[in-house]
């Protein structure tokens, strides 16, 4: 009974098409995050949310947008997918921020842009 | 440029051996975490350290936070194949904002 689920788990899309990834949580945590993971770079923050309709950019936000209309759902959209956005995308949740935070991650979405 | 460096990048050892992996930064952390990630899954939090010099033990895993809070180590005693995975450190502090920044990880393989 995972408290956080990501969908889809795998997706192949063509360059220039829009793509939306979904993160759903059942923990009622306030904070939600989208990361991408690439070899040699570790996890890099794309966007995060600190409440419904409250979002902010991370270090690699160009080409991505997010929305959070409900506490439990955080959507990541690639407006026009590019090959450089081929990556594994992870959603994370936490009930605190800063020093006290402990992230719970989803199982990831492997996105391939061809 | 990585804010957090981890070493070694890769480590392959035999079952029963001991090992240490490292996480370093030029900045001070207010808190540092270690995660383990298995193939096809997201990272799982192992430990959080917040006090300089702090040592925490989790079964065969020993985590140490440097006195200056700029570095950390993870020591595994008598490694087992189940320890295989990617070990990530993540830090938060004045130079990092309120979101944890992750290192690139150490990929550990424990051979039976």
mmCIF file of C-alpha atoms in Angstrom:
data_model
loop_
_atom_site.group_PDB
_atom_site.id
_atom_site.type_symbol
_atom_site.label_atom_id
_atom_site.label_comp_id
_atom_site.label_asym_id
_atom_site.label_seq_id
_atom_site.Cartn_x
_atom_site.Cartn_y
_atom_site.Cartn_z
ATOM 1 C CA UNK A 1 0.000 0.000 0.000
ATOM 2 C CA UNK A 2 2.358 2.650 -1.303
ATOM 3 C CA UNK A 3 1.658 6.155 0.000
ATOM 4 C CA UNK A 4 2.933 7.645 -3.222
ATOM 5 C CA UNK A 5 2.368 6.421 -6.767
ATOM 6 C CA UNK A 6 3.618 7.696 -10.096
ATOM 7 C CA UNK A 7 2.057 7.161 -13.493
ATOM 8 C CA UNK A 8 2.913 6.077 -16.035
ATOM 9 C CA UNK A 9 5.924 3.938 -15.067
ATOM 10 C CA UNK A 10 7.291 4.011 -18.588
ATOM 11 C CA UNK A 11 6.628 6.283 -21.546
ATOM 12 C CA UNK A 12 8.096 6.776 -24.997
ATOM 13 C CA UNK A 13 7.156 9.971 -26.765
ATOM 14 C CA UNK A 14 8.205 11.913 -29.812
ATOM 15 C CA UNK A 15 10.132 15.168 -29.831
ATOM 16 C CA UNK A 16 7.841 18.178 -29.726
ATOM 17 C CA UNK A 17 4.859 16.478 -28.102
ATOM 18 C CA UNK A 18 3.482 17.477 -24.699
ATOM 19 C CA UNK A 19 3.799 14.964 -21.874
ATOM 20 C CA UNK A 20 2.240 14.935 -18.415
ATOM 21 C CA UNK A 21 3.455 12.810 -15.541
ATOM 22 C CA UNK A 22 1.312 12.281 -12.488
ATOM 23 C CA UNK A 23 2.190 11.897 -8.818
ATOM 24 C CA UNK A 24 -0.486 10.840 -6.353
ATOM 25 C CA UNK A 25 -0.095 10.624 -2.563
ATOM 26 C CA UNK A 26 -2.337 9.291 0.181
ATOM 27 C CA UNK A 27 -0.261 10.670 3.100
ATOM 28 C CA UNK A 28 -1.726 14.185 3.124
ATOM 29 C CA UNK A 29 1.806 15.631 3.120
ATOM 30 C CA UNK A 30 2.125 19.327 2.443
ATOM 31 C CA UNK A 31 5.295 19.261 0.319
ATOM 32 C CA UNK A 32 5.687 17.542 -3.036
ATOM 33 C CA UNK A 33 8.709 17.515 -5.335
ATOM 34 C CA UNK A 34 9.656 16.497 -8.850
ATOM 35 C CA UNK A 35 13.229 15.337 -9.484
ATOM 36 C CA UNK A 36 15.004 13.965 -12.514
ATOM 37 C CA UNK A 37 17.808 11.443 -12.227
ATOM 38 C CA UNK A 38 20.561 11.173 -14.806
ATOM 39 C CA UNK A 39 23.874 9.277 -14.668
ATOM 40 C CA UNK A 40 26.588 11.361 -13.067
ATOM 41 C CA UNK A 41 24.178 14.053 -11.895
ATOM 42 C CA UNK A 42 22.233 12.369 -9.168
ATOM 43 C CA UNK A 43 18.809 13.748 -8.389
ATOM 44 C CA UNK A 44 18.120 17.303 -9.517
ATOM 45 C CA UNK A 45 15.093 19.280 -8.396
ATOM 46 C CA UNK A 46 12.747 20.435 -11.156
ATOM 47 C CA UNK A 47 9.841 22.008 -9.274
ATOM 48 C CA UNK A 48 8.281 21.695 -5.869
ATOM 49 C CA UNK A 49 5.012 22.540 -4.166
ATOM 50 C CA UNK A 50 4.334 23.757 -0.645
ATOM 51 C CA UNK A 51 0.565 23.608 -0.873
ATOM 52 C CA UNK A 52 -2.391 23.604 -3.214
ATOM 53 C CA UNK A 53 -1.655 26.001 -6.079
ATOM 54 C CA UNK A 54 1.643 26.981 -4.423
ATOM 55 C CA UNK A 55 4.639 25.928 -6.490
ATOM 56 C CA UNK A 56 8.170 27.103 -7.113
ATOM 57 C CA UNK A 57 11.081 26.368 -9.425
ATOM 58 C CA UNK A 58 14.017 24.132 -8.693
ATOM 59 C CA UNK A 59 17.468 24.113 -10.274
ATOM 60 C CA UNK A 60 16.453 22.559 -13.645
ATOM 61 C CA UNK A 61 12.983 23.964 -14.299
ATOM 62 C CA UNK A 62 13.397 25.154 -17.900
ATOM 63 C CA UNK A 63 11.002 23.317 -20.233
ATOM 64 C CA UNK A 64 8.833 22.028 -17.370
ATOM 65 C CA UNK A 65 5.674 23.251 -15.676
ATOM 66 C CA UNK A 66 3.719 21.879 -12.729
ATOM 67 C CA UNK A 67 0.282 22.100 -11.227
ATOM 68 C CA UNK A 68 -1.211 21.147 -7.897
ATOM 69 C CA UNK A 69 -4.963 21.575 -7.755
ATOM 70 C CA UNK A 70 -5.445 19.067 -4.922
ATOM 71 C CA UNK A 71 -3.276 18.124 -1.955
ATOM 72 C CA UNK A 72 -2.862 14.592 -3.241
ATOM 73 C CA UNK A 73 -1.905 15.266 -6.869
ATOM 74 C CA UNK A 74 1.153 16.950 -8.367
ATOM 75 C CA UNK A 75 1.464 17.008 -12.151
ATOM 76 C CA UNK A 76 4.627 17.587 -14.154
ATOM 77 C CA UNK A 77 4.219 18.713 -17.765
ATOM 78 C CA UNK A 78 6.803 18.837 -20.482
ATOM 79 C CA UNK A 79 5.293 21.401 -22.818
ATOM 80 C CA UNK A 80 7.272 20.262 -25.877
ATOM 81 C CA UNK A 81 9.444 17.263 -25.149
ATOM 82 C CA UNK A 82 13.093 17.274 -26.234
ATOM 83 C CA UNK A 83 15.674 14.490 -26.289
ATOM 84 C CA UNK A 84 17.513 16.167 -23.393
ATOM 85 C CA UNK A 85 14.464 15.448 -21.251
ATOM 86 C CA UNK A 86 14.950 11.716 -21.593
ATOM 87 C CA UNK A 87 15.431 10.732 -17.968
ATOM 88 C CA UNK A 88 13.961 8.972 -14.974
ATOM 89 C CA UNK A 89 11.566 11.231 -13.097
ATOM 90 C CA UNK A 90 10.884 10.839 -9.391
ATOM 91 C CA UNK A 91 8.212 12.393 -7.263
ATOM 92 C CA UNK A 92 8.806 12.831 -3.537
ATOM 93 C CA UNK A 93 6.695 13.937 -0.602
ATOM 94 C CA UNK A 94 7.470 15.240 2.864
ATOM 95 C CA UNK A 95 5.445 16.621 5.748
ATOM 96 C CA UNK A 96 8.204 19.024 6.811
ATOM 97 C CA UNK A 97 10.711 21.177 4.981
ATOM 98 C CA UNK A 98 14.319 21.998 5.741
ATOM 99 C CA UNK A 99 16.223 20.196 8.450
ATOM 100 C CA UNK A 100 13.310 18.097 9.637
ATOM 101 C CA UNK A 101 12.229 16.845 6.231
ATOM 102 C CA UNK A 102 12.465 13.193 5.247
ATOM 103 C CA UNK A 103 11.536 12.436 1.688
ATOM 104 C CA UNK A 104 9.438 9.489 0.565
ATOM 105 C CA UNK A 105 9.955 8.775 -3.116
ATOM 106 C CA UNK A 106 7.759 7.182 -5.706
ATOM 107 C CA UNK A 107 9.034 4.375 -7.927
ATOM 108 C CA UNK A 108 9.782 6.681 -10.827
ATOM 109 C CA UNK A 109 8.742 7.218 -14.436
ATOM 110 C CA UNK A 110 11.196 6.324 -17.161
ATOM 111 C CA UNK A 111 10.636 8.765 -20.024
ATOM 112 C CA UNK A 112 12.247 8.355 -23.423
ATOM 113 C CA UNK A 113 11.957 11.136 -25.993
ATOM 114 C CA UNK A 114 12.734 9.950 -29.522
ATOM 115 C CA UNK B 1 29.660 21.521 -10.600
ATOM 116 C CA UNK B 2 28.356 19.247 -7.888
ATOM 117 C CA UNK B 3 27.567 20.883 -4.560
ATOM 118 C CA UNK B 4 27.958 17.458 -2.994
ATOM 119 C CA UNK B 5 30.705 15.039 -3.971
ATOM 120 C CA UNK B 6 30.557 11.340 -3.257
ATOM 121 C CA UNK B 7 33.366 8.815 -3.409
ATOM 122 C CA UNK B 8 34.007 6.335 -4.710
ATOM 123 C CA UNK B 9 31.647 6.442 -7.685
ATOM 124 C CA UNK B 10 31.651 2.664 -7.977
ATOM 125 C CA UNK B 11 32.594 -0.052 -5.522
ATOM 126 C CA UNK B 12 32.537 -3.798 -6.025
ATOM 127 C CA UNK B 13 33.385 -6.041 -3.096
ATOM 128 C CA UNK B 14 32.968 -9.604 -1.885
ATOM 129 C CA UNK B 15 30.387 -10.613 0.654
ATOM 130 C CA UNK B 16 31.737 -10.261 4.191
ATOM 131 C CA UNK B 17 34.083 -7.344 3.477
ATOM 132 C CA UNK B 18 33.847 -3.942 5.159
ATOM 133 C CA UNK B 19 33.567 -0.685 3.236
ATOM 134 C CA UNK B 20 33.266 3.052 3.700
ATOM 135 C CA UNK B 21 31.768 5.604 1.323
ATOM 136 C CA UNK B 22 32.070 9.347 1.632
ATOM 137 C CA UNK B 23 30.071 12.497 1.066
ATOM 138 C CA UNK B 24 31.835 15.871 0.972
ATOM 139 C CA UNK B 25 31.049 19.517 0.397
ATOM 140 C CA UNK B 26 32.758 22.862 0.813
ATOM 141 C CA UNK B 27 29.604 24.183 2.491
ATOM 142 C CA UNK B 28 28.172 23.524 5.923
ATOM 143 C CA UNK B 29 25.053 21.402 6.227
ATOM 144 C CA UNK B 30 22.396 21.924 8.842
ATOM 145 C CA UNK B 31 21.207 18.392 8.158
ATOM 146 C CA UNK B 32 22.429 15.489 6.059
ATOM 147 C CA UNK B 33 20.652 12.346 4.964
ATOM 148 C CA UNK B 34 21.643 9.026 3.426
ATOM 149 C CA UNK B 35 19.396 7.116 1.041
ATOM 150 C CA UNK B 36 19.687 3.723 -0.650
ATOM 151 C CA UNK B 37 18.200 3.160 -4.074
ATOM 152 C CA UNK B 38 17.653 -0.229 -5.673
ATOM 153 C CA UNK B 39 17.275 -0.685 -9.446
ATOM 154 C CA UNK B 40 13.890 0.395 -10.728
ATOM 155 C CA UNK B 41 12.855 1.969 -7.430
ATOM 156 C CA UNK B 42 13.013 5.340 -5.745
ATOM 157 C CA UNK B 43 15.515 6.169 -3.002
ATOM 158 C CA UNK B 44 14.670 5.080 0.534
ATOM 159 C CA UNK B 45 15.743 7.166 3.514
ATOM 160 C CA UNK B 46 18.231 5.401 5.811
ATOM 161 C CA UNK B 47 19.217 8.080 8.306
ATOM 162 C CA UNK B 48 19.271 11.786 9.117
ATOM 163 C CA UNK B 49 22.144 13.418 11.023
ATOM 164 C CA UNK B 50 22.022 16.970 12.307
ATOM 165 C CA UNK B 51 24.781 17.409 14.932
ATOM 166 C CA UNK B 52 28.485 17.753 14.137
ATOM 167 C CA UNK B 53 30.347 14.614 15.211
ATOM 168 C CA UNK B 54 27.128 12.620 15.447
ATOM 169 C CA UNK B 55 27.340 8.854 14.920
ATOM 170 C CA UNK B 56 24.277 6.734 14.182
ATOM 171 C CA UNK B 57 24.099 2.985 13.781
ATOM 172 C CA UNK B 58 21.538 1.026 11.831
ATOM 173 C CA UNK B 59 22.357 -2.683 12.221
ATOM 174 C CA UNK B 60 25.581 -3.143 10.186
ATOM 175 C CA UNK B 61 25.558 0.442 8.893
ATOM 176 C CA UNK B 62 27.353 3.233 10.765
ATOM 177 C CA UNK B 63 26.830 6.851 9.743
ATOM 178 C CA UNK B 64 29.095 9.663 10.885
ATOM 179 C CA UNK B 65 28.642 13.398 10.480
ATOM 180 C CA UNK B 66 31.854 15.420 10.402
ATOM 181 C CA UNK B 67 32.638 17.777 13.254
ATOM 182 C CA UNK B 68 32.469 20.766 10.899
ATOM 183 C CA UNK B 69 29.258 19.450 9.310
ATOM 184 C CA UNK B 70 30.801 19.545 5.821
ATOM 185 C CA UNK B 71 31.205 15.825 5.315
ATOM 186 C CA UNK B 72 29.778 12.456 6.206
ATOM 187 C CA UNK B 73 30.663 8.802 5.899
ATOM 188 C CA UNK B 74 28.766 5.550 5.718
ATOM 189 C CA UNK B 75 30.528 2.396 6.917
ATOM 190 C CA UNK B 76 29.107 -1.064 6.243
ATOM 191 C CA UNK B 77 30.400 -4.008 8.235
ATOM 192 C CA UNK B 78 30.337 -7.502 6.763
ATOM 193 C CA UNK B 79 28.593 -6.469 3.565
ATOM 194 C CA UNK B 80 25.882 -8.716 2.174
ATOM 195 C CA UNK B 81 24.449 -8.982 -1.368
ATOM 196 C CA UNK B 82 21.313 -7.282 -0.073
ATOM 197 C CA UNK B 83 23.384 -4.139 0.516
ATOM 198 C CA UNK B 84 23.828 -3.757 -3.233
ATOM 199 C CA UNK B 85 22.458 -0.463 -4.510
ATOM 200 C CA UNK B 86 23.074 3.216 -5.114
ATOM 201 C CA UNK B 87 23.860 5.164 -1.940
ATOM 202 C CA UNK B 88 22.951 8.829 -2.081
ATOM 203 C CA UNK B 89 23.711 11.586 0.367
ATOM 204 C CA UNK B 90 21.592 14.723 0.521
ATOM 205 C CA UNK B 91 22.174 17.937 2.428
ATOM 206 C CA UNK B 92 20.306 21.050 3.393
ATOM 207 C CA UNK B 93 21.713 24.242 4.812
ATOM 208 C CA UNK B 94 22.090 27.960 4.403
ATOM 209 C CA UNK B 95 23.780 27.587 1.003
ATOM 210 C CA UNK B 96 21.187 25.078 -0.195
ATOM 211 C CA UNK B 97 17.909 26.719 0.693
ATOM 212 C CA UNK B 98 15.155 24.672 2.281
ATOM 213 C CA UNK B 99 15.254 21.777 -0.184
ATOM 214 C CA UNK B 100 17.699 18.918 0.073
ATOM 215 C CA UNK B 101 20.428 18.769 -2.596
ATOM 216 C CA UNK B 102 21.580 15.310 -3.642
ATOM 217 C CA UNK B 103 25.024 13.991 -4.443
ATOM 218 C CA UNK B 104 25.629 11.794 -7.513
ATOM 219 C CA UNK B 105 25.812 8.613 -5.456
ATOM 220 C CA UNK B 106 28.078 5.621 -4.887
ATOM 221 C CA UNK B 107 27.056 2.464 -6.702
ATOM 222 C CA UNK B 108 27.842 -0.544 -4.528
ATOM 223 C CA UNK B 109 27.883 -4.122 -5.718
ATOM 224 C CA UNK B 110 28.338 -6.898 -3.172
ATOM 225 C CA UNK B 111 29.189 -10.199 -4.795
ATOM 226 C CA UNK B 112 28.231 -13.498 -3.133
#
